[in-house]
Amino acid sequence: MPTLGPARKSAPERYPRLRLAIILIWAVFAAFSIYTMFEDPPIDALCAVAIATMALLPGYLWADGRVRGLPILPIHILTLLWTYALPLVAGHPEIAFYDVEDIGAATACVLLYAILASAVWAVISVIPAPKRFRFRVLPMDRGFAFFTLAIFAGGVFTALAIDQLIEVDPGVYGIVRSIALTLATIATFMLSIRLGRGELSIRQRTLFLLAMLFFVVIQLATLYLVGSIVTLASALIGFTIGSRRVPWVTVVLVVLIFGFLHNGKYAMRERYWTEGQETAAKTWQIPGFFAEWIADGVRALGTGREGLGDVPIFQRVSLMHLLLLAQRSAPSAVPFLGGETYAIIPRLLVPRIFDPDKPDSHQGTAILNMQFGLQNAEDVQGTTIGWGQLNEGYANFGLAGVAGVAVFLGILFGFVGRLTAGAPVMSLESMIGVTFCAVALQTEFTMAVFATVLFQSMVVLALIVPFLELRRADELA
């Protein structure tokens, strides 16, 4: 049964060009790792290659047709490539303080996580699903209009927020923000799949790309890159799934652009964020704002500016140094948290309109940073250092926590991926699946943020259900 295709019996769908791309990525990474052995300890390269192999294996199994449905778990495990493997061979300065035993223990922890999650996912995903005879779907033309407007609305909402033109109760604001940004993310992923499959006309492609460009530019005006990175990553993954190939030119271009913007963002923040106020450019200032940003990026490249702007983007996405810190510190220097970051989750699922004093969803991140001495109570009010769910699991319960998180995510992603197998591209099942894909891509989420975002997203999808049409599977074939 083809992925995201009509519900009819057929041979497993394979993606030969994706399989080749995965093999090439592994070969290039391995070659780079071997090259670094001339200057760095060989153990770093060997551990990096081991992690990279497990990071790419689930994606290869999916591309080979071994597992059907959307590749939610493969997307999540793929992030280990740049968060844990790459820092070992790319000269991350904090990793240099750890010895061979530390590196080996951290690598074993990452491999335990990847192997357990992948094994559980694979077992669940291959269990035959009951045959579906009906699906709730958005008709193609109506669905295109709805999703394009959703992307545009996400940009308009963000623009109104940074222009400070929205004055509503914080609880209501949070609900509206969740609806707008969740729909925009789902819409980007869904339309990117259709774009990759060649199902959009020239007019539709133009409107979709313009709406997405508007959304990304407005997100960049906040001086936070993560929102626009996730949007474009969702689009690229969706296109890859739909087209069965990796758009290498676009991927390289996006990486270069964001690497350049990363270099200049610190000077921009110093200029726009004053006295603790994280202000952003007003929409009418955006042309001049980006001209300044480009100039700052050029200066940062040309002068080797010292400070935060010198931190390469691969160091900013690294999570390996945090795992090493947690393993060295706990439980000898500081105790395990014993589930403290998980205990806040039930309260986070209550809308703020009903619980105005509920904790922020990033409180778990703040607890982790204070526990391991990275920030104090004042620091966490302004910035966050993301830990990710693997590191959070270790910080709470050691290896048992890592194994527990791996099994939980393997089960969750396995069942949701199984739900999408054979589902039409505009069906409710596919919308649920792409929501999980977008969340699986987020490398720094703690479980509290993960649960909050998914819960809000499911509520938003529930609001869409009345607008879907119930269609027979044979009508969609």
mmCIF file of N, CA and C in Angstrom, residues 119-247:
data_model
loop_
_atom_site.group_PDB
_atom_site.id
_atom_site.type_symbol
_atom_site.label_atom_id
_atom_site.label_comp_id
_atom_site.label_asym_id
_atom_site.label_seq_id
_atom_site.Cartn_x
_atom_site.Cartn_y
_atom_site.Cartn_z
ATOM 1 N N ALA A 119 13.640 -0.281 16.987
ATOM 2 C CA ALA A 119 13.129 -1.652 17.045
ATOM 3 C C ALA A 119 11.644 -1.667 17.381
ATOM 4 N N VAL A 120 11.250 -0.900 18.376
ATOM 5 C CA VAL A 120 9.834 -0.849 18.755
ATOM 6 C C VAL A 120 9.002 -0.296 17.607
ATOM 7 N N TRP A 121 9.493 0.772 16.973
ATOM 8 C CA TRP A 121 8.783 1.382 15.836
ATOM 9 C C TRP A 121 8.602 0.371 14.701
ATOM 10 N N ALA A 122 9.662 -0.358 14.381
ATOM 11 C CA ALA A 122 9.598 -1.301 13.267
ATOM 12 C C ALA A 122 8.596 -2.415 13.548
ATOM 13 N N VAL A 123 8.600 -2.937 14.766
ATOM 14 C CA VAL A 123 7.680 -4.022 15.112
ATOM 15 C C VAL A 123 6.236 -3.550 15.017
ATOM 16 N N ILE A 124 5.958 -2.378 15.564
ATOM 17 C CA ILE A 124 4.584 -1.877 15.557
ATOM 18 C C ILE A 124 4.132 -1.507 14.142
ATOM 19 N N SER A 125 5.031 -0.931 13.386
ATOM 20 C CA SER A 125 4.656 -0.437 12.058
ATOM 21 C C SER A 125 4.313 -1.549 11.083
ATOM 22 N N VAL A 126 4.914 -2.719 11.264
ATOM 23 C CA VAL A 126 4.662 -3.805 10.301
ATOM 24 C C VAL A 126 3.461 -4.663 10.694
ATOM 25 N N ILE A 127 2.853 -4.408 11.849
ATOM 26 C CA ILE A 127 1.629 -5.131 12.212
ATOM 27 C C ILE A 127 0.524 -4.726 11.239
ATOM 28 N N PRO A 128 -0.112 -5.646 10.569
ATOM 29 C CA PRO A 128 -1.160 -5.287 9.597
ATOM 30 C C PRO A 128 -2.261 -4.455 10.247
ATOM 31 N N ALA A 129 -2.611 -3.350 9.603
ATOM 32 C CA ALA A 129 -3.677 -2.488 10.115
ATOM 33 C C ALA A 129 -5.021 -2.933 9.539
ATOM 34 N N PRO A 130 -6.088 -2.748 10.280
ATOM 35 C CA PRO A 130 -7.417 -3.069 9.740
ATOM 36 C C PRO A 130 -7.687 -2.269 8.460
ATOM 37 N N LYS A 131 -8.316 -2.905 7.504
ATOM 38 C CA LYS A 131 -8.594 -2.232 6.245
ATOM 39 C C LYS A 131 -9.611 -1.124 6.445
ATOM 40 N N ARG A 132 -9.293 0.055 5.916
ATOM 41 C CA ARG A 132 -10.184 1.194 6.048
ATOM 42 C C ARG A 132 -11.036 1.324 4.786
ATOM 43 N N PHE A 133 -12.343 1.493 4.971
ATOM 44 C CA PHE A 133 -13.244 1.645 3.834
ATOM 45 C C PHE A 133 -13.691 3.087 3.636
ATOM 46 N N ARG A 134 -13.486 3.931 4.645
ATOM 47 C CA ARG A 134 -13.875 5.331 4.549
ATOM 48 C C ARG A 134 -12.792 6.209 5.170
ATOM 49 N N PHE A 135 -12.652 7.389 4.611
ATOM 50 C CA PHE A 135 -11.704 8.374 5.130
ATOM 51 C C PHE A 135 -12.370 9.743 5.172
ATOM 52 N N ARG A 136 -12.008 10.509 6.168
ATOM 53 C CA ARG A 136 -12.416 11.919 6.204
ATOM 54 C C ARG A 136 -11.339 12.742 5.521
ATOM 55 N N VAL A 137 -11.729 13.446 4.460
ATOM 56 C CA VAL A 137 -10.744 14.155 3.639
ATOM 57 C C VAL A 137 -11.215 15.567 3.323
ATOM 58 N N LEU A 138 -10.230 16.402 2.997
ATOM 59 C CA LEU A 138 -10.506 17.700 2.395
ATOM 60 C C LEU A 138 -10.397 17.536 0.885
ATOM 61 N N PRO A 139 -11.413 17.892 0.112
ATOM 62 C CA PRO A 139 -11.292 17.837 -1.341
ATOM 63 C C PRO A 139 -10.076 18.630 -1.801
ATOM 64 N N MET A 140 -9.431 18.200 -2.859
ATOM 65 C CA MET A 140 -8.167 18.767 -3.293
ATOM 66 C C MET A 140 -8.204 20.286 -3.444
ATOM 67 N N ASP A 141 -9.149 20.807 -4.243
ATOM 68 C CA ASP A 141 -9.178 22.252 -4.492
ATOM 69 C C ASP A 141 -9.512 23.025 -3.227
ATOM 70 N N ARG A 142 -10.514 22.567 -2.495
ATOM 71 C CA ARG A 142 -10.873 23.253 -1.259
ATOM 72 C C ARG A 142 -9.733 23.138 -0.243
ATOM 73 N N GLY A 143 -9.083 21.978 -0.225
ATOM 74 C CA GLY A 143 -7.971 21.786 0.691
ATOM 75 C C GLY A 143 -6.816 22.708 0.376
ATOM 76 N N PHE A 144 -6.538 22.911 -0.930
ATOM 77 C CA PHE A 144 -5.456 23.830 -1.290
ATOM 78 C C PHE A 144 -5.767 25.237 -0.808
ATOM 79 N N ALA A 145 -6.963 25.706 -1.055
ATOM 80 C CA ALA A 145 -7.342 27.057 -0.633
ATOM 81 C C ALA A 145 -7.261 27.189 0.889
ATOM 82 N N PHE A 146 -7.752 26.178 1.600
ATOM 83 C CA PHE A 146 -7.751 26.214 3.059
ATOM 84 C C PHE A 146 -6.324 26.269 3.595
ATOM 85 N N PHE A 147 -5.439 25.419 3.076
ATOM 86 C CA PHE A 147 -4.078 25.355 3.603
ATOM 87 C C PHE A 147 -3.260 26.586 3.204
ATOM 88 N N THR A 148 -3.460 27.092 2.001
ATOM 89 C CA THR A 148 -2.737 28.299 1.606
ATOM 90 C C THR A 148 -3.134 29.483 2.485
ATOM 91 N N LEU A 149 -4.430 29.608 2.750
ATOM 92 C CA LEU A 149 -4.896 30.666 3.644
ATOM 93 C C LEU A 149 -4.354 30.468 5.065
ATOM 94 N N ALA A 150 -4.223 29.211 5.479
ATOM 95 C CA ALA A 150 -3.690 28.926 6.817
ATOM 96 C C ALA A 150 -2.242 29.400 6.945
ATOM 97 N N ILE A 151 -1.443 29.184 5.903
ATOM 98 C CA ILE A 151 -0.053 29.648 5.927
ATOM 99 C C ILE A 151 -0.005 31.179 5.956
ATOM 100 N N PHE A 152 -0.815 31.788 5.117
ATOM 101 C CA PHE A 152 -0.863 33.250 5.079
ATOM 102 C C PHE A 152 -1.353 33.807 6.416
ATOM 103 N N ALA A 153 -2.353 33.149 7.004
ATOM 104 C CA ALA A 153 -2.886 33.597 8.293
ATOM 105 C C ALA A 153 -1.835 33.480 9.384
ATOM 106 N N GLY A 154 -1.011 32.429 9.327
ATOM 107 C CA GLY A 154 0.070 32.303 10.297
ATOM 108 C C GLY A 154 1.038 33.462 10.216
ATOM 109 N N GLY A 155 1.347 33.902 8.989
ATOM 110 C CA GLY A 155 2.213 35.056 8.815
ATOM 111 C C GLY A 155 1.562 36.342 9.293
ATOM 112 N N VAL A 156 0.263 36.501 8.989
ATOM 113 C CA VAL A 156 -0.454 37.708 9.421
ATOM 114 C C VAL A 156 -0.510 37.769 10.946
ATOM 115 N N PHE A 157 -0.792 36.643 11.583
ATOM 116 C CA PHE A 157 -0.846 36.623 13.051
ATOM 117 C C PHE A 157 0.504 37.010 13.648
ATOM 118 N N THR A 158 1.583 36.447 13.102
ATOM 119 C CA THR A 158 2.917 36.779 13.611
ATOM 120 C C THR A 158 3.223 38.257 13.400
ATOM 121 N N ALA A 159 2.820 38.795 12.248
ATOM 122 C CA ALA A 159 3.038 40.219 11.977
ATOM 123 C C ALA A 159 2.276 41.091 12.966
ATOM 124 N N LEU A 160 1.028 40.751 13.237
ATOM 125 C CA LEU A 160 0.230 41.514 14.201
ATOM 126 C C LEU A 160 0.848 41.449 15.598
ATOM 127 N N ALA A 161 1.411 40.274 15.927
ATOM 128 C CA ALA A 161 2.019 40.117 17.243
ATOM 129 C C ALA A 161 3.270 40.976 17.391
ATOM 130 N N ILE A 162 4.149 40.977 16.385
ATOM 131 C CA ILE A 162 5.382 41.753 16.508
ATOM 132 C C ILE A 162 5.119 43.246 16.345
ATOM 133 N N ASP A 163 4.015 43.609 15.689
ATOM 134 C CA ASP A 163 3.630 45.023 15.611
ATOM 135 C C ASP A 163 2.857 45.466 16.849
ATOM 136 N N GLN A 164 2.645 44.491 17.773
ATOM 137 C CA GLN A 164 1.927 44.762 19.025
ATOM 138 C C GLN A 164 0.528 45.331 18.768
ATOM 139 N N LEU A 165 -0.128 44.755 17.770
ATOM 140 C CA LEU A 165 -1.482 45.187 17.431
ATOM 141 C C LEU A 165 -2.535 44.238 18.000
ATOM 142 N N ILE A 166 -2.090 43.212 18.738
ATOM 143 C CA ILE A 166 -3.016 42.266 19.356
ATOM 144 C C ILE A 166 -3.024 42.508 20.857
ATOM 145 N N GLU A 167 -4.144 42.921 21.374
ATOM 146 C CA GLU A 167 -4.273 43.152 22.816
ATOM 147 C C GLU A 167 -5.458 42.336 23.338
ATOM 148 N N VAL A 168 -5.158 41.111 23.717
ATOM 149 C CA VAL A 168 -6.183 40.209 24.236
ATOM 150 C C VAL A 168 -5.645 39.552 25.501
ATOM 151 N N ASP A 169 -6.539 38.887 26.208
ATOM 152 C CA ASP A 169 -6.152 38.151 27.401
ATOM 153 C C ASP A 169 -5.078 37.131 27.040
ATOM 154 N N PRO A 170 -4.026 36.989 27.868
ATOM 155 C CA PRO A 170 -2.950 36.040 27.553
ATOM 156 C C PRO A 170 -3.444 34.625 27.280
ATOM 157 N N GLY A 171 -4.492 34.204 28.014
ATOM 158 C CA GLY A 171 -5.028 32.872 27.773
ATOM 159 C C GLY A 171 -5.620 32.743 26.391
ATOM 160 N N VAL A 172 -6.390 33.749 25.976
ATOM 161 C CA VAL A 172 -6.986 33.746 24.638
ATOM 162 C C VAL A 172 -5.900 33.849 23.576
ATOM 163 N N TYR A 173 -4.919 34.717 23.837
ATOM 164 C CA TYR A 173 -3.813 34.882 22.889
ATOM 165 C C TYR A 173 -3.108 33.551 22.649
ATOM 166 N N GLY A 174 -2.858 32.797 23.731
ATOM 167 C CA GLY A 174 -2.178 31.516 23.592
ATOM 168 C C GLY A 174 -2.969 30.541 22.737
ATOM 169 N N ILE A 175 -4.288 30.540 22.901
ATOM 170 C CA ILE A 175 -5.136 29.643 22.116
ATOM 171 C C ILE A 175 -5.102 30.033 20.641
ATOM 172 N N VAL A 176 -5.262 31.329 20.365
ATOM 173 C CA VAL A 176 -5.255 31.808 18.975
ATOM 174 C C VAL A 176 -3.899 31.535 18.331
ATOM 175 N N ARG A 177 -2.828 31.786 19.077
ATOM 176 C CA ARG A 177 -1.484 31.558 18.549
ATOM 177 C C ARG A 177 -1.290 30.084 18.217
ATOM 178 N N SER A 178 -1.734 29.212 19.105
ATOM 179 C CA SER A 178 -1.596 27.779 18.866
ATOM 180 C C SER A 178 -2.337 27.356 17.608
ATOM 181 N N ILE A 179 -3.563 27.838 17.438
ATOM 182 C CA ILE A 179 -4.357 27.482 16.257
ATOM 183 C C ILE A 179 -3.686 27.973 14.981
ATOM 184 N N ALA A 180 -3.262 29.249 14.983
ATOM 185 C CA ALA A 180 -2.690 29.846 13.768
ATOM 186 C C ALA A 180 -1.398 29.153 13.358
ATOM 187 N N LEU A 181 -0.469 28.953 14.300
ATOM 188 C CA LEU A 181 0.827 28.401 13.946
ATOM 189 C C LEU A 181 0.756 26.898 13.682
ATOM 190 N N THR A 182 -0.131 26.202 14.389
ATOM 191 C CA THR A 182 -0.290 24.767 14.125
ATOM 192 C C THR A 182 -0.841 24.535 12.726
ATOM 193 N N LEU A 183 -1.872 25.283 12.359
ATOM 194 C CA LEU A 183 -2.443 25.132 11.015
ATOM 195 C C LEU A 183 -1.416 25.482 9.940
ATOM 196 N N ALA A 184 -0.614 26.519 10.184
ATOM 197 C CA ALA A 184 0.388 26.912 9.197
ATOM 198 C C ALA A 184 1.430 25.816 9.005
ATOM 199 N N THR A 185 1.836 25.186 10.099
ATOM 200 C CA THR A 185 2.829 24.115 10.009
ATOM 201 C C THR A 185 2.264 22.903 9.269
ATOM 202 N N ILE A 186 1.050 22.495 9.633
ATOM 203 C CA ILE A 186 0.413 21.372 8.944
ATOM 204 C C ILE A 186 0.239 21.685 7.463
ATOM 205 N N ALA A 187 -0.207 22.891 7.172
ATOM 206 C CA ALA A 187 -0.450 23.285 5.786
ATOM 207 C C ALA A 187 0.829 23.243 4.963
ATOM 208 N N THR A 188 1.931 23.725 5.538
ATOM 209 C CA THR A 188 3.206 23.720 4.820
ATOM 210 C C THR A 188 3.626 22.302 4.467
ATOM 211 N N PHE A 189 3.499 21.409 5.427
ATOM 212 C CA PHE A 189 3.891 20.016 5.197
ATOM 213 C C PHE A 189 2.991 19.362 4.149
ATOM 214 N N MET A 190 1.690 19.539 4.288
ATOM 215 C CA MET A 190 0.740 18.884 3.381
ATOM 216 C C MET A 190 0.912 19.367 1.944
ATOM 217 N N LEU A 191 1.006 20.683 1.768
ATOM 218 C CA LEU A 191 1.129 21.212 0.408
ATOM 219 C C LEU A 191 2.492 20.902 -0.189
ATOM 220 N N SER A 192 3.517 20.762 0.656
ATOM 221 C CA SER A 192 4.832 20.385 0.144
ATOM 222 C C SER A 192 4.817 18.957 -0.388
ATOM 223 N N ILE A 193 4.066 18.063 0.274
ATOM 224 C CA ILE A 193 3.909 16.699 -0.237
ATOM 225 C C ILE A 193 3.233 16.740 -1.602
ATOM 226 N N ARG A 194 2.167 17.517 -1.705
ATOM 227 C CA ARG A 194 1.454 17.616 -2.986
ATOM 228 C C ARG A 194 2.326 18.268 -4.053
ATOM 229 N N LEU A 195 3.142 19.248 -3.657
ATOM 230 C CA LEU A 195 4.071 19.869 -4.604
ATOM 231 C C LEU A 195 5.060 18.836 -5.124
ATOM 232 N N GLY A 196 5.597 18.022 -4.220
ATOM 233 C CA GLY A 196 6.534 16.982 -4.637
ATOM 234 C C GLY A 196 5.902 15.943 -5.537
ATOM 235 N N ARG A 197 4.622 15.672 -5.325
ATOM 236 C CA ARG A 197 3.920 14.688 -6.153
ATOM 237 C C ARG A 197 3.449 15.269 -7.487
ATOM 238 N N GLY A 198 3.673 16.550 -7.696
ATOM 239 C CA GLY A 198 3.274 17.182 -8.954
ATOM 240 C C GLY A 198 1.787 17.407 -9.080
ATOM 241 N N GLU A 199 1.081 17.566 -7.950
ATOM 242 C CA GLU A 199 -0.370 17.703 -7.968
ATOM 243 C C GLU A 199 -0.842 19.158 -7.969
ATOM 244 N N LEU A 200 0.089 20.095 -7.929
ATOM 245 C CA LEU A 200 -0.287 21.512 -7.918
ATOM 246 C C LEU A 200 -0.078 22.121 -9.304
ATOM 247 N N SER A 201 -1.036 22.925 -9.716
ATOM 248 C CA SER A 201 -0.889 23.643 -10.984
ATOM 249 C C SER A 201 0.139 24.764 -10.818
ATOM 250 N N ILE A 202 0.503 25.394 -11.925
ATOM 251 C CA ILE A 202 1.472 26.497 -11.856
ATOM 252 C C ILE A 202 0.950 27.612 -10.957
ATOM 253 N N ARG A 203 -0.326 27.945 -11.077
ATOM 254 C CA ARG A 203 -0.910 28.993 -10.231
ATOM 255 C C ARG A 203 -0.886 28.594 -8.762
ATOM 256 N N GLN A 204 -1.215 27.335 -8.489
ATOM 257 C CA GLN A 204 -1.222 26.872 -7.106
ATOM 258 C C GLN A 204 0.188 26.848 -6.528
ATOM 259 N N ARG A 205 1.156 26.393 -7.338
ATOM 260 C CA ARG A 205 2.547 26.392 -6.857
ATOM 261 C C ARG A 205 2.998 27.800 -6.509
ATOM 262 N N THR A 206 2.647 28.756 -7.366
ATOM 263 C CA THR A 206 3.054 30.142 -7.132
ATOM 264 C C THR A 206 2.437 30.692 -5.851
ATOM 265 N N LEU A 207 1.144 30.460 -5.665
ATOM 266 C CA LEU A 207 0.471 30.964 -4.475
ATOM 267 C C LEU A 207 1.036 30.317 -3.208
ATOM 268 N N PHE A 208 1.278 29.019 -3.261
ATOM 269 C CA PHE A 208 1.819 28.318 -2.099
ATOM 270 C C PHE A 208 3.206 28.843 -1.733
ATOM 271 N N LEU A 209 4.076 28.979 -2.719
ATOM 272 C CA LEU A 209 5.439 29.439 -2.443
ATOM 273 C C LEU A 209 5.456 30.883 -1.950
ATOM 274 N N LEU A 210 4.572 31.715 -2.480
ATOM 275 C CA LEU A 210 4.501 33.103 -2.005
ATOM 276 C C LEU A 210 4.002 33.160 -0.565
ATOM 277 N N ALA A 211 2.991 32.355 -0.252
ATOM 278 C CA ALA A 211 2.476 32.319 1.126
ATOM 279 C C ALA A 211 3.549 31.826 2.088
ATOM 280 N N MET A 212 4.294 30.807 1.679
ATOM 281 C CA MET A 212 5.338 30.270 2.556
ATOM 282 C C MET A 212 6.481 31.270 2.721
ATOM 283 N N LEU A 213 6.844 31.956 1.640
ATOM 284 C CA LEU A 213 7.896 32.977 1.726
ATOM 285 C C LEU A 213 7.486 34.080 2.695
ATOM 286 N N PHE A 214 6.246 34.518 2.604
ATOM 287 C CA PHE A 214 5.733 35.548 3.506
ATOM 288 C C PHE A 214 5.826 35.071 4.960
ATOM 289 N N PHE A 215 5.412 33.842 5.209
ATOM 290 C CA PHE A 215 5.418 33.284 6.559
ATOM 291 C C PHE A 215 6.843 33.201 7.108
ATOM 292 N N VAL A 216 7.785 32.732 6.287
ATOM 293 C CA VAL A 216 9.173 32.583 6.731
ATOM 294 C C VAL A 216 9.802 33.944 7.021
ATOM 295 N N VAL A 217 9.573 34.918 6.147
ATOM 296 C CA VAL A 217 10.158 36.246 6.335
ATOM 297 C C VAL A 217 9.641 36.889 7.615
ATOM 298 N N ILE A 218 8.342 36.774 7.866
ATOM 299 C CA ILE A 218 7.771 37.351 9.085
ATOM 300 C C ILE A 218 8.328 36.651 10.321
ATOM 301 N N GLN A 219 8.521 35.336 10.248
ATOM 302 C CA GLN A 219 9.121 34.622 11.378
ATOM 303 C C GLN A 219 10.551 35.091 11.627
ATOM 304 N N LEU A 220 11.300 35.344 10.567
ATOM 305 C CA LEU A 220 12.676 35.807 10.722
ATOM 306 C C LEU A 220 12.739 37.185 11.378
ATOM 307 N N ALA A 221 11.707 37.988 11.169
ATOM 308 C CA ALA A 221 11.694 39.337 11.742
ATOM 309 C C ALA A 221 11.672 39.326 13.265
ATOM 310 N N THR A 222 11.354 38.173 13.880
ATOM 311 C CA THR A 222 11.384 38.070 15.335
ATOM 312 C C THR A 222 12.804 37.884 15.863
ATOM 313 N N LEU A 223 13.764 37.636 14.952
ATOM 314 C CA LEU A 223 15.157 37.346 15.285
ATOM 315 C C LEU A 223 15.345 35.993 15.970
ATOM 316 N N TYR A 224 14.326 35.154 15.898
ATOM 317 C CA TYR A 224 14.463 33.744 16.274
ATOM 318 C C TYR A 224 14.480 32.934 14.976
ATOM 319 N N LEU A 225 15.548 32.183 14.754
ATOM 320 C CA LEU A 225 15.654 31.415 13.514
ATOM 321 C C LEU A 225 14.894 30.103 13.560
ATOM 322 N N VAL A 226 14.628 29.603 14.774
ATOM 323 C CA VAL A 226 14.111 28.246 14.878
ATOM 324 C C VAL A 226 12.766 28.085 14.180
ATOM 325 N N GLY A 227 11.874 29.083 14.279
ATOM 326 C CA GLY A 227 10.562 28.955 13.656
ATOM 327 C C GLY A 227 10.650 28.816 12.151
ATOM 328 N N SER A 228 11.454 29.676 11.519
ATOM 329 C CA SER A 228 11.590 29.610 10.064
ATOM 330 C C SER A 228 12.359 28.362 9.631
ATOM 331 N N ILE A 229 13.315 27.914 10.455
ATOM 332 C CA ILE A 229 14.042 26.691 10.122
ATOM 333 C C ILE A 229 13.102 25.491 10.126
ATOM 334 N N VAL A 230 12.241 25.409 11.141
ATOM 335 C CA VAL A 230 11.292 24.298 11.216
ATOM 336 C C VAL A 230 10.308 24.356 10.045
ATOM 337 N N THR A 231 9.864 25.558 9.691
ATOM 338 C CA THR A 231 8.947 25.699 8.560
ATOM 339 C C THR A 231 9.575 25.184 7.269
ATOM 340 N N LEU A 232 10.808 25.618 6.993
ATOM 341 C CA LEU A 232 11.472 25.197 5.761
ATOM 342 C C LEU A 232 11.867 23.726 5.815
ATOM 343 N N ALA A 233 12.262 23.245 6.988
ATOM 344 C CA ALA A 233 12.587 21.821 7.112
ATOM 345 C C ALA A 233 11.344 20.975 6.854
ATOM 346 N N SER A 234 10.200 21.412 7.378
ATOM 347 C CA SER A 234 8.949 20.695 7.128
ATOM 348 C C SER A 234 8.625 20.670 5.639
ATOM 349 N N ALA A 235 8.846 21.807 4.987
ATOM 350 C CA ALA A 235 8.579 21.886 3.553
ATOM 351 C C ALA A 235 9.503 20.955 2.765
ATOM 352 N N LEU A 236 10.785 20.937 3.123
ATOM 353 C CA LEU A 236 11.745 20.105 2.399
ATOM 354 C C LEU A 236 11.479 18.624 2.623
ATOM 355 N N ILE A 237 11.134 18.250 3.857
ATOM 356 C CA ILE A 237 10.825 16.842 4.127
ATOM 357 C C ILE A 237 9.544 16.435 3.412
ATOM 358 N N GLY A 238 8.528 17.308 3.457
ATOM 359 C CA GLY A 238 7.295 17.015 2.748
ATOM 360 C C GLY A 238 7.526 16.840 1.256
ATOM 361 N N PHE A 239 8.328 17.740 0.672
ATOM 362 C CA PHE A 239 8.635 17.635 -0.760
ATOM 363 C C PHE A 239 9.391 16.346 -1.055
ATOM 364 N N THR A 240 10.333 15.987 -0.172
ATOM 365 C CA THR A 240 11.108 14.767 -0.367
ATOM 366 C C THR A 240 10.206 13.531 -0.338
ATOM 367 N N ILE A 241 9.273 13.499 0.614
ATOM 368 C CA ILE A 241 8.341 12.379 0.699
ATOM 369 C C ILE A 241 7.477 12.300 -0.558
ATOM 370 N N GLY A 242 7.001 13.462 -1.011
ATOM 371 C CA GLY A 242 6.127 13.482 -2.179
ATOM 372 C C GLY A 242 6.838 13.159 -3.478
ATOM 373 N N SER A 243 8.068 13.659 -3.638
ATOM 374 C CA SER A 243 8.785 13.495 -4.908
ATOM 375 C C SER A 243 9.679 12.263 -4.940
ATOM 376 N N ARG A 244 9.911 11.661 -3.763
ATOM 377 C CA ARG A 244 10.777 10.493 -3.622
ATOM 378 C C ARG A 244 12.226 10.816 -3.938
ATOM 379 N N ARG A 245 12.626 12.064 -3.770
ATOM 380 C CA ARG A 245 14.017 12.463 -3.988
ATOM 381 C C ARG A 245 14.342 13.644 -3.087
ATOM 382 N N VAL A 246 15.611 13.820 -2.809
ATOM 383 C CA VAL A 246 16.061 14.936 -1.984
ATOM 384 C C VAL A 246 16.379 16.121 -2.887
ATOM 385 N N PRO A 247 15.778 17.301 -2.660
ATOM 386 C CA PRO A 247 16.098 18.485 -3.473
ATOM 387 C C PRO A 247 17.415 19.101 -3.012
#
